[in-house]
Coordinates of C-alpha atoms and ligand atoms in Angstrom, one line a residue:
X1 CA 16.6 11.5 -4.8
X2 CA 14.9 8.5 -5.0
X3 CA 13.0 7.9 -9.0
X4 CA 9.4 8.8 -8.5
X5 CA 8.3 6.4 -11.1
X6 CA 5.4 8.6 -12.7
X7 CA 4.1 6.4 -15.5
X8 CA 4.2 3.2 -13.9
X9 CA 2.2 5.0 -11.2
X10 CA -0.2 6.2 -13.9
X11 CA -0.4 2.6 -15.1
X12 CA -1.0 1.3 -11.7
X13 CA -4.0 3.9 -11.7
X14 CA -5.2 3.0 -14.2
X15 CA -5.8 -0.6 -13.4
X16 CA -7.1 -0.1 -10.8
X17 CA -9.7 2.1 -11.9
X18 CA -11.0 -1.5 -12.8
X19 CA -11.3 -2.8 -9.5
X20 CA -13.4 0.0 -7.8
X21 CA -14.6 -0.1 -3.6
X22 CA -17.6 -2.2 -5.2
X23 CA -15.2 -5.2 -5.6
X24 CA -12.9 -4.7 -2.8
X25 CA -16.2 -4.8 -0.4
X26 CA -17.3 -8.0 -2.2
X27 CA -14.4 -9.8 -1.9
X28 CA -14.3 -8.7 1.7
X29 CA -17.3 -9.7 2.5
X30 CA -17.2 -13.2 1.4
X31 CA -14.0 -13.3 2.1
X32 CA -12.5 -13.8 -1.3
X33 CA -9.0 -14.5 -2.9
X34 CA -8.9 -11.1 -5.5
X35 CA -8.2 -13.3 -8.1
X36 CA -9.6 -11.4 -10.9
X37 CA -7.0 -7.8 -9.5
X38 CA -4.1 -10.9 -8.9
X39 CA -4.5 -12.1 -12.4
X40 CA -4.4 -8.0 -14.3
X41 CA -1.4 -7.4 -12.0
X42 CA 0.5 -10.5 -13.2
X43 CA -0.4 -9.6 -16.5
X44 CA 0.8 -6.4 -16.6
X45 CA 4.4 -7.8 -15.5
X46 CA 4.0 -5.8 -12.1
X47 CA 4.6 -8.2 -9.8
X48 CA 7.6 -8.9 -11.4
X49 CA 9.0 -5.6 -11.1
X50 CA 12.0 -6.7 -9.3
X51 CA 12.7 -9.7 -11.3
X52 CA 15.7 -9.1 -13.4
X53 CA 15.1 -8.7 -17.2
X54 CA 17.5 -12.2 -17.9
X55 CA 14.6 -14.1 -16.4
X56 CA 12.1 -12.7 -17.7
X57 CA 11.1 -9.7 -15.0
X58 CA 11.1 -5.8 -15.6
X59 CA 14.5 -5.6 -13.8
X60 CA 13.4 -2.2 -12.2
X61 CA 15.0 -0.8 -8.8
X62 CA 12.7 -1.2 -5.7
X63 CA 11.9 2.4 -5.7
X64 CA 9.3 1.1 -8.9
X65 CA 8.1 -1.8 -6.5
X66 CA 7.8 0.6 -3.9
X67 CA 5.6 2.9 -6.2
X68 CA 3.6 0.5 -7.9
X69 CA 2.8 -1.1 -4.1
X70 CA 2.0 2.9 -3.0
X71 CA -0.2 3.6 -5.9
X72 CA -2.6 0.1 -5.6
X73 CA -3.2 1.0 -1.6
X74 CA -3.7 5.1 -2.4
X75 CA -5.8 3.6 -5.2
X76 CA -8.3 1.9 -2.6
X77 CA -7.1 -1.4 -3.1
X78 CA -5.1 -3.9 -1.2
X79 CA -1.8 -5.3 -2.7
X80 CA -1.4 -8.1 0.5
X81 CA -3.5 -10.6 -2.0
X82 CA 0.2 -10.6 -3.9
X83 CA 2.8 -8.5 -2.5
X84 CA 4.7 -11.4 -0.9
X85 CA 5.6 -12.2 -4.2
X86 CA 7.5 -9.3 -5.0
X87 CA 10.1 -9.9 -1.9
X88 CA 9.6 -13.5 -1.3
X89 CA 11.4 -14.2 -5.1
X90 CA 14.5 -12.2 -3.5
X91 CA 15.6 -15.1 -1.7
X92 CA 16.2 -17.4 -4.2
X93 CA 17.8 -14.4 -6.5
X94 CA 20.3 -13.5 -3.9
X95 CA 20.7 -17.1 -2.7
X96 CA 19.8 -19.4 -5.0
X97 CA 21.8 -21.6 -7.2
X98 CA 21.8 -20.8 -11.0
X99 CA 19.9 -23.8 -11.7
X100 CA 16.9 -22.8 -9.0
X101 CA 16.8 -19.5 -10.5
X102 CA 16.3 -20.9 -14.2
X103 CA 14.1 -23.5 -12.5
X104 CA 11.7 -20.7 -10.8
X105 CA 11.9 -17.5 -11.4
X106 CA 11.2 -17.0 -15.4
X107 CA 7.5 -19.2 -14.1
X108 CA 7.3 -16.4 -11.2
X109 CA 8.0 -13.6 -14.0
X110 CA 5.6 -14.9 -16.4
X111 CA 2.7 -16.1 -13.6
X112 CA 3.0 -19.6 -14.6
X113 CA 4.4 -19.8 -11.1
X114 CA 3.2 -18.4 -8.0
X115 CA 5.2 -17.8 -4.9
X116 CA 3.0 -16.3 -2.9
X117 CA 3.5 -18.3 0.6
X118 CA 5.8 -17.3 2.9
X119 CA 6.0 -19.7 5.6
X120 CA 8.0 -18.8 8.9
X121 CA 5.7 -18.2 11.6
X122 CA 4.6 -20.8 13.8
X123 CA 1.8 -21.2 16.5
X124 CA 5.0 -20.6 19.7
X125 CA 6.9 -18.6 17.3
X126 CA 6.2 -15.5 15.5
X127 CA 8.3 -12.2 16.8
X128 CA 11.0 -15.0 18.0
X129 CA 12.0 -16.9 14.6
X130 CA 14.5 -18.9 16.1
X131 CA 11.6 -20.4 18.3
X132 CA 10.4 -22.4 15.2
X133 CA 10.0 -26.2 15.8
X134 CA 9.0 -27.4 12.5
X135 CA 11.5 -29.6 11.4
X136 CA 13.2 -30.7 8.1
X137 CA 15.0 -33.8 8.6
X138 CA 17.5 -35.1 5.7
X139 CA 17.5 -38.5 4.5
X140 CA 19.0 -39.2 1.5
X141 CA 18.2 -36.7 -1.6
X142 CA 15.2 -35.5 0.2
X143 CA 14.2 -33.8 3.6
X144 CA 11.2 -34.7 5.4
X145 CA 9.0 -31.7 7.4
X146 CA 6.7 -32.3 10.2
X147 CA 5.5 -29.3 12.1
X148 CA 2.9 -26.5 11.7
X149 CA 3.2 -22.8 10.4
X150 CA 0.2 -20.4 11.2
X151 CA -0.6 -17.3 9.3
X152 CA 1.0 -18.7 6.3
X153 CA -1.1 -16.1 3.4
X154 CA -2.3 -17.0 0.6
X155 CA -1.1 -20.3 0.5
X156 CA -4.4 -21.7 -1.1
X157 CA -3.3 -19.3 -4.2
X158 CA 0.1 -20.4 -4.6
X159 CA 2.1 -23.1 -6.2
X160 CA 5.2 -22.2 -4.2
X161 CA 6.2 -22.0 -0.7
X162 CA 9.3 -20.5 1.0
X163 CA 9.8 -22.5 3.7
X164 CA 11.9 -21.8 7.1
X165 CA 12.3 -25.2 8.9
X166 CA 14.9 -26.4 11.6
X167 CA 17.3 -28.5 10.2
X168 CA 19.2 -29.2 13.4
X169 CA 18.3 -29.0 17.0
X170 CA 18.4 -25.0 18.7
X171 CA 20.9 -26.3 21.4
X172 CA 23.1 -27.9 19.4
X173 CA 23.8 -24.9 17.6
X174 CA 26.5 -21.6 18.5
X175 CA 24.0 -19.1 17.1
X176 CA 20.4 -19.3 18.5
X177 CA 19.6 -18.1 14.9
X178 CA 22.1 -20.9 12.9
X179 CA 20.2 -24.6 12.5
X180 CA 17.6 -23.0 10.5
X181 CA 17.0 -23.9 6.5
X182 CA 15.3 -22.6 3.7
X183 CA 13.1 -24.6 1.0
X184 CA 11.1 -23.9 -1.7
X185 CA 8.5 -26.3 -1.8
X186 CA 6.3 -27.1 -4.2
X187 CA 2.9 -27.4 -2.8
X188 CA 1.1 -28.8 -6.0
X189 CA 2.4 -32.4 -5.7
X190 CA 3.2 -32.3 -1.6
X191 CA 1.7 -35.2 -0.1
X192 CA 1.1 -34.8 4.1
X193 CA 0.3 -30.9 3.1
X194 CA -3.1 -29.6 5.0
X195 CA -4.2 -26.1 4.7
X196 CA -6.7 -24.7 6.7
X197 CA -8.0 -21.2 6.5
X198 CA -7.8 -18.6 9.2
X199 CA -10.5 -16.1 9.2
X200 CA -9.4 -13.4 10.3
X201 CA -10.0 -9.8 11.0
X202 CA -9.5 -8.9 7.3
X203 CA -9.8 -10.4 4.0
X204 CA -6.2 -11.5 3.7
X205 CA -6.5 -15.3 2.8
X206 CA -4.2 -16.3 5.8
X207 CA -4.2 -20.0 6.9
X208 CA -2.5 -23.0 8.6
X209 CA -0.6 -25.3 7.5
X210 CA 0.6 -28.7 8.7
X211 CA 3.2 -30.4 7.6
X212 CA 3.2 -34.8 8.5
X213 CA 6.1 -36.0 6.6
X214 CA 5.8 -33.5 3.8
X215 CA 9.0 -35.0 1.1
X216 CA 10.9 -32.1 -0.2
X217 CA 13.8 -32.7 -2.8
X218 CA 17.4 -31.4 -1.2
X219 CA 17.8 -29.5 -4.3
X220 CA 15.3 -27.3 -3.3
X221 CA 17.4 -25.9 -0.3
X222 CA 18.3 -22.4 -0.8
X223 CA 21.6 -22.0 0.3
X224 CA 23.5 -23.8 2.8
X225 CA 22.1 -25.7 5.4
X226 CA 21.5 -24.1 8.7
X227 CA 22.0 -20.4 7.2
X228 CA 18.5 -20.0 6.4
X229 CA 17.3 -17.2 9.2
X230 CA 20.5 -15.1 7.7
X231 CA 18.4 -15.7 4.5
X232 CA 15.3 -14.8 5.2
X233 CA 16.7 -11.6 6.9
X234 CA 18.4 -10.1 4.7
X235 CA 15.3 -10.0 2.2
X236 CA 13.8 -8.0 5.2
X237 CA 15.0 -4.7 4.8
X238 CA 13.0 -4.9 1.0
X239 CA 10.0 -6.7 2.7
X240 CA 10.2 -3.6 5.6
X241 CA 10.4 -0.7 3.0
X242 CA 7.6 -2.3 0.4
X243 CA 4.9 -2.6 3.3
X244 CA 6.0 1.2 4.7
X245 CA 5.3 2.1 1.1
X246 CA 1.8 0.2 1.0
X247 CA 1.1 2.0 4.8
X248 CA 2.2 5.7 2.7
X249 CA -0.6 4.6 0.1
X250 CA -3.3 3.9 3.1
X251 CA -2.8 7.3 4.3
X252 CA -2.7 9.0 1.4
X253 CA -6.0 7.4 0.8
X254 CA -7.5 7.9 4.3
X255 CA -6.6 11.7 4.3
X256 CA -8.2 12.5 0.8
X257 CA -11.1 10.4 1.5
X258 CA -11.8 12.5 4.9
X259 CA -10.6 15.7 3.1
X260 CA -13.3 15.2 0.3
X261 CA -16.2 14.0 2.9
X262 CA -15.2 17.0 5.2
X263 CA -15.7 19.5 2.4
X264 CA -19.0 17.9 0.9
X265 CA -20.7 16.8 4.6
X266 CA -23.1 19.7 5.7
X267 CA -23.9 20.2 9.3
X268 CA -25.4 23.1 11.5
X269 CA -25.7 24.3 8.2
X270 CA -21.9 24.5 7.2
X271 CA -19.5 21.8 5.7
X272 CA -17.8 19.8 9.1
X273 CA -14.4 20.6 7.4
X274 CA -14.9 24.5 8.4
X275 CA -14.4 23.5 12.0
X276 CA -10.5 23.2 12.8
X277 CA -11.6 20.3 15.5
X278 CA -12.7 18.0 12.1
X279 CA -9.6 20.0 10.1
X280 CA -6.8 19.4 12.1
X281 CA -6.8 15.8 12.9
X282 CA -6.8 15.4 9.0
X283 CA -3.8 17.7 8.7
X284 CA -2.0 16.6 11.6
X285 CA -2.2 13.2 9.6
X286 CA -1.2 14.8 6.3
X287 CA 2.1 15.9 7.9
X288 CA 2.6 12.3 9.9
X289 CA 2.7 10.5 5.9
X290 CA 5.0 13.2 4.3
X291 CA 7.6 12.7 7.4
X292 CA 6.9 8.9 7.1
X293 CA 7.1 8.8 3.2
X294 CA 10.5 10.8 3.8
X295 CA 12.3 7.9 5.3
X296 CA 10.6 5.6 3.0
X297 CA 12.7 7.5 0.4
X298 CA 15.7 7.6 2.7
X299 CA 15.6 3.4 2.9
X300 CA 14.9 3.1 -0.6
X301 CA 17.7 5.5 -1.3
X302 CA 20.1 3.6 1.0
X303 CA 18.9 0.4 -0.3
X304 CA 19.6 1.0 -4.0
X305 CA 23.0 2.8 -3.2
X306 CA 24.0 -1.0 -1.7
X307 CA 25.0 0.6 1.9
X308 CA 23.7 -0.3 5.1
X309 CA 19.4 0.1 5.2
X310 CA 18.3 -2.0 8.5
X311 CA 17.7 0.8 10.7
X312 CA 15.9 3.2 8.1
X313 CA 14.0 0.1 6.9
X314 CA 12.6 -0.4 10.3
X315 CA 11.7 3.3 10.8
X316 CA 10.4 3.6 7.2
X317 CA 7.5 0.6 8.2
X318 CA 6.8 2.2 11.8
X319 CA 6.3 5.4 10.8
X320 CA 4.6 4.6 7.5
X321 CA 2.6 2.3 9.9
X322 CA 1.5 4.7 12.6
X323 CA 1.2 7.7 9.8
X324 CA -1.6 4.9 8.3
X325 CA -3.2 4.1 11.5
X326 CA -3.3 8.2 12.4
X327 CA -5.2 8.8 9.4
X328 CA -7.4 6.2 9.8
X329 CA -8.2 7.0 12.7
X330 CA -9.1 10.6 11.3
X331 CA -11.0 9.3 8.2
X332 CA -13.4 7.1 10.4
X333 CA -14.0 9.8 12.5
X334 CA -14.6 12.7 10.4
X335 CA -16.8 10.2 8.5
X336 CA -19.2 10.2 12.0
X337 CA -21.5 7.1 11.7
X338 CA -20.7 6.9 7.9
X339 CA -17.2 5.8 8.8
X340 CA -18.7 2.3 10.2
X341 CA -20.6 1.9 7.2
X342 CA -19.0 -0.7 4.5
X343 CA -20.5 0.9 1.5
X344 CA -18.0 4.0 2.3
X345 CA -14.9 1.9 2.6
X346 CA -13.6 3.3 5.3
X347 CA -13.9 0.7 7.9
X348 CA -12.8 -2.2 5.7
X349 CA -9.1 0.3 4.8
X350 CA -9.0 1.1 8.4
X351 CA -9.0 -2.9 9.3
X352 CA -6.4 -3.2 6.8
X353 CA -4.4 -0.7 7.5
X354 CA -4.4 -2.3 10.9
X355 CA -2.4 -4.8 10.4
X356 CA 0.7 -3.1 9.8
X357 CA 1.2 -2.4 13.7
X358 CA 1.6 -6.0 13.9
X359 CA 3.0 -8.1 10.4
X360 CA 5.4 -8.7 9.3
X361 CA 7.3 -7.0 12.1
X362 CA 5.4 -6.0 15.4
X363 CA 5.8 -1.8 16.7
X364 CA 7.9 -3.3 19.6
X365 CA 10.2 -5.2 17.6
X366 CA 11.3 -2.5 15.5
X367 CA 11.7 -0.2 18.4
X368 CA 13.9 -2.8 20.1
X369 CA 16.1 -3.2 16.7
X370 CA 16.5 0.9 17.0
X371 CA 17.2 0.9 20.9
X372 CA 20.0 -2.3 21.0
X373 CA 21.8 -1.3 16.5
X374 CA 21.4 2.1 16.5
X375 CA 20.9 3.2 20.1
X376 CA 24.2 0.8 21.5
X377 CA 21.6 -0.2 24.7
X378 CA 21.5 -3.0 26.6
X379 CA 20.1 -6.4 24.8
X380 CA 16.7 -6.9 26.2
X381 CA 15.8 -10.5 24.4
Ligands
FAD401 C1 -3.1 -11.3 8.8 C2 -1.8 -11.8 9.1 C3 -1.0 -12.2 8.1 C4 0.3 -12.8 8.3 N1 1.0 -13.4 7.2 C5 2.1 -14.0 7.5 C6 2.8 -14.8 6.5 O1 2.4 -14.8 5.3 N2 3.9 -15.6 6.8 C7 4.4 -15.6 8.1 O2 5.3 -16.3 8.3 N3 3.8 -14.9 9.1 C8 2.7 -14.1 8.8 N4 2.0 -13.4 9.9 C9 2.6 -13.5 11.2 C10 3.2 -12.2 11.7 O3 4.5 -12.0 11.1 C11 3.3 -12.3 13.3 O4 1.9 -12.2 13.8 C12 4.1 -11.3 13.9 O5 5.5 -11.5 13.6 C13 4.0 -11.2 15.4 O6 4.1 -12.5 15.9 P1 3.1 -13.1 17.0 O7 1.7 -12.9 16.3 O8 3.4 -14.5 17.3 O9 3.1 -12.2 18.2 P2 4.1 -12.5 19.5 O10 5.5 -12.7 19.1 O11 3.4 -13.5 20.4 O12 4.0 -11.1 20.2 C14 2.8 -10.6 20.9 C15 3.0 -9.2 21.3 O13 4.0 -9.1 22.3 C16 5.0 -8.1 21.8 N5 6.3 -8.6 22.2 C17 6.8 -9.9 22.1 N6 8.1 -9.9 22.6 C18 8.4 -8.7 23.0 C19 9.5 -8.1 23.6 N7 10.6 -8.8 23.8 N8 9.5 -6.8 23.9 C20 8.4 -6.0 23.7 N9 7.2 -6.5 23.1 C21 7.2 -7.8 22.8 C22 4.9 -8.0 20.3 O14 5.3 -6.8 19.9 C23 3.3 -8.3 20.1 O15 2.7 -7.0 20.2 C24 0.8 -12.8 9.6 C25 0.0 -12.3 10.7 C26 -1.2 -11.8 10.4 C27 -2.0 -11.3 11.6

């Protein structure tokens, strides 16, 4: 059994009881960075949950990531203005050299430092990564970028950007997936750096960014050269199980929100949550998050016990995913007209929740992983 975590999810609570639907709605509206939530969560050494104690971090198992991530979105709130961080800072703890991991990640533990941007996807790649054309060309002690990422987040709020760029050509490589790099670059002092914002369907400060002879030092590769996608995918399986975890908290939220209006809404003279036709959608999404939030224990379990968690990381997000989008889809309706309107929250959660179908992994991606790992069928792609 996985640690449930119970006073760090009181803490979590408890702050945010200080960022009510009020300034969630706000934010959303003008489509704000949360800076204000970013800034008590960094203070409260959250976001560096995972960071080990020697660097300044909380050194806590991702079961407490998971939970404190849970707890924010069951709160209301929306941890996608930070969670990157918490994975993202993986990479260069697994891969990094001693002298990158002094260099970052005590900044990253303390908030000096943010790493917020993870850029990968690009305008003709996003569920193929080893379709990215942006390039990082060596000369010397530097490499120089040119190419465009899309739907790079929060990259306006961060100092930091892991970077995936091709380092050499895709067919002059074995492996469709070697050729690939990965960089941290610093985006304070970049010069050829544009970012340009992306509104989007939800406040989730997502941009573009193009890169025209963007200098990055060499020692700022992560790794080797041309291993970068193996990199970048094996801080996946964390990345997976921390947004199935948020999804759990968007359910959880969505089902007692539709629970509490179903009991307090009076129609024909009786509360809508005395008919079964407004109860059982609700309950039907009640049991989709506790068999979702099952395997989100199962990864995590598997994760922390060091064996294999690729296949129950994938399951975990879908099923957290669709458990989320189910009870959205319950809330807003047992909400009737209500449901569209923003002072009740429910439509800006049920964009958010949204999402998850898509980023960081797509439905269909993870049910091909399932079909060709687990299942032994037939490579589609
Ligand atoms: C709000 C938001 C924030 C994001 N933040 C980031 C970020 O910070 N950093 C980052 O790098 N990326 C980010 N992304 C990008 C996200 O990871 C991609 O959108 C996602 O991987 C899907 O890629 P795509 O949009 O190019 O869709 P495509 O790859 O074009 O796919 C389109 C559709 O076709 C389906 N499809 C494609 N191929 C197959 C196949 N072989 N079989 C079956 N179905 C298939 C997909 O499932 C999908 O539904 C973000 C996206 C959004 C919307």
């Amino acid at each position: 059994m996985i640690a449930r975590h119970d006073e760090i999810r009181a803490s979590v609570q408890a702050l945010c009881r200080d960022f009510p639907g009020s300034y969630w709605r706000d934010r959303d509206r003008a489509r704000e960075y949360p800076t204000a939530f970013v800034k008590a969560l960094t203070d409260s050494g959250m976001l560096a949950a995972l960071i080990p104690e020697e660097y300044g971090g909380a050194g806590l198992p991702l079961s407490a990531a998971a939970a404190i991530l849970e707890e924010i979105h069951g709160s209301g709130a929306n941890g996608a203005a930070c969670h990157a961080q918490m994975y993202t800072m993986g990479t260069i703890l697994r891969h990094g050299s001693d002298a990158q991991k002094q260099r970052y990640l005590p900044g990253i533990a303390s908030g000096a430092l943010r790493l917020q941007a993870f850029g990968v996807t690009e305008p003709d790649a996003g569920s193929d990564t080893s379709a990215i054309r942006t390039t990082a060309e060596r000369r010397g002690d530097i490499y120089v970028v040119n190419g465009q990422k899309v739907w790079t987040s929060r990259a306006e709020y961060s100092d930091l950007m892991l970077l995936l760029a091709r380092t050499s050509p895709k067919d002059e490589n074995a492996k469709k997936t070697d050729g690939l790099s990965v960089f941290v670059l610093d985006m304070r002092d970049a010069k050829g750096l544009s970012i340009r914002p992306l509104r989007a369907m939800l406040n989730h400060a997502t941009t573009e960014v193009f890169f025209d002879n963007v200098e990055i030092p060499a020692e700022n590769r992560i790794g080797a050269e041309g291993k970068g996608f193996r990199y970048i995918l094996d801080g996946m399986n964390a990345e997976r199980i921390l947004i199935a975890a948020e999804c759990i908290g968007d359910a959880r939220w969505f089902v007692d929100t539709a629970a509490a209006y179903a009991k307090s809404r009076r129609v024909f003279g009786r509360p809508i949550g005395q008919n079964q036709g407004v109860q059982f959608p609700i309950a039907k999404a009640y049991a989709a998050m506790r068999s979702a939030e099952l395997m989100v224990h199962e990864a995590i379990r598997r994760y922390e016990a060091g064996e294999p968690c690729g296949a129950e990381a994938n399951m975990a997000k879908m099923l957290a995913a669709d458990a989320s989008w189910q009870a959205g889809e319950a809330c807003l309706q047992t909400h009737g007209g209500f449901g569209f309107a923003e002072e009740y929250d429910v439509e800006r959660k049920f964009r958010e929740t949204r999402l998850y179908q898509v980023a960081p992994i797509s439905t269909n991606l993870v049910l091909s992983y399932i079909a060709e790992h687990v299942l032994g069928l037939p490579r589609s792609f």
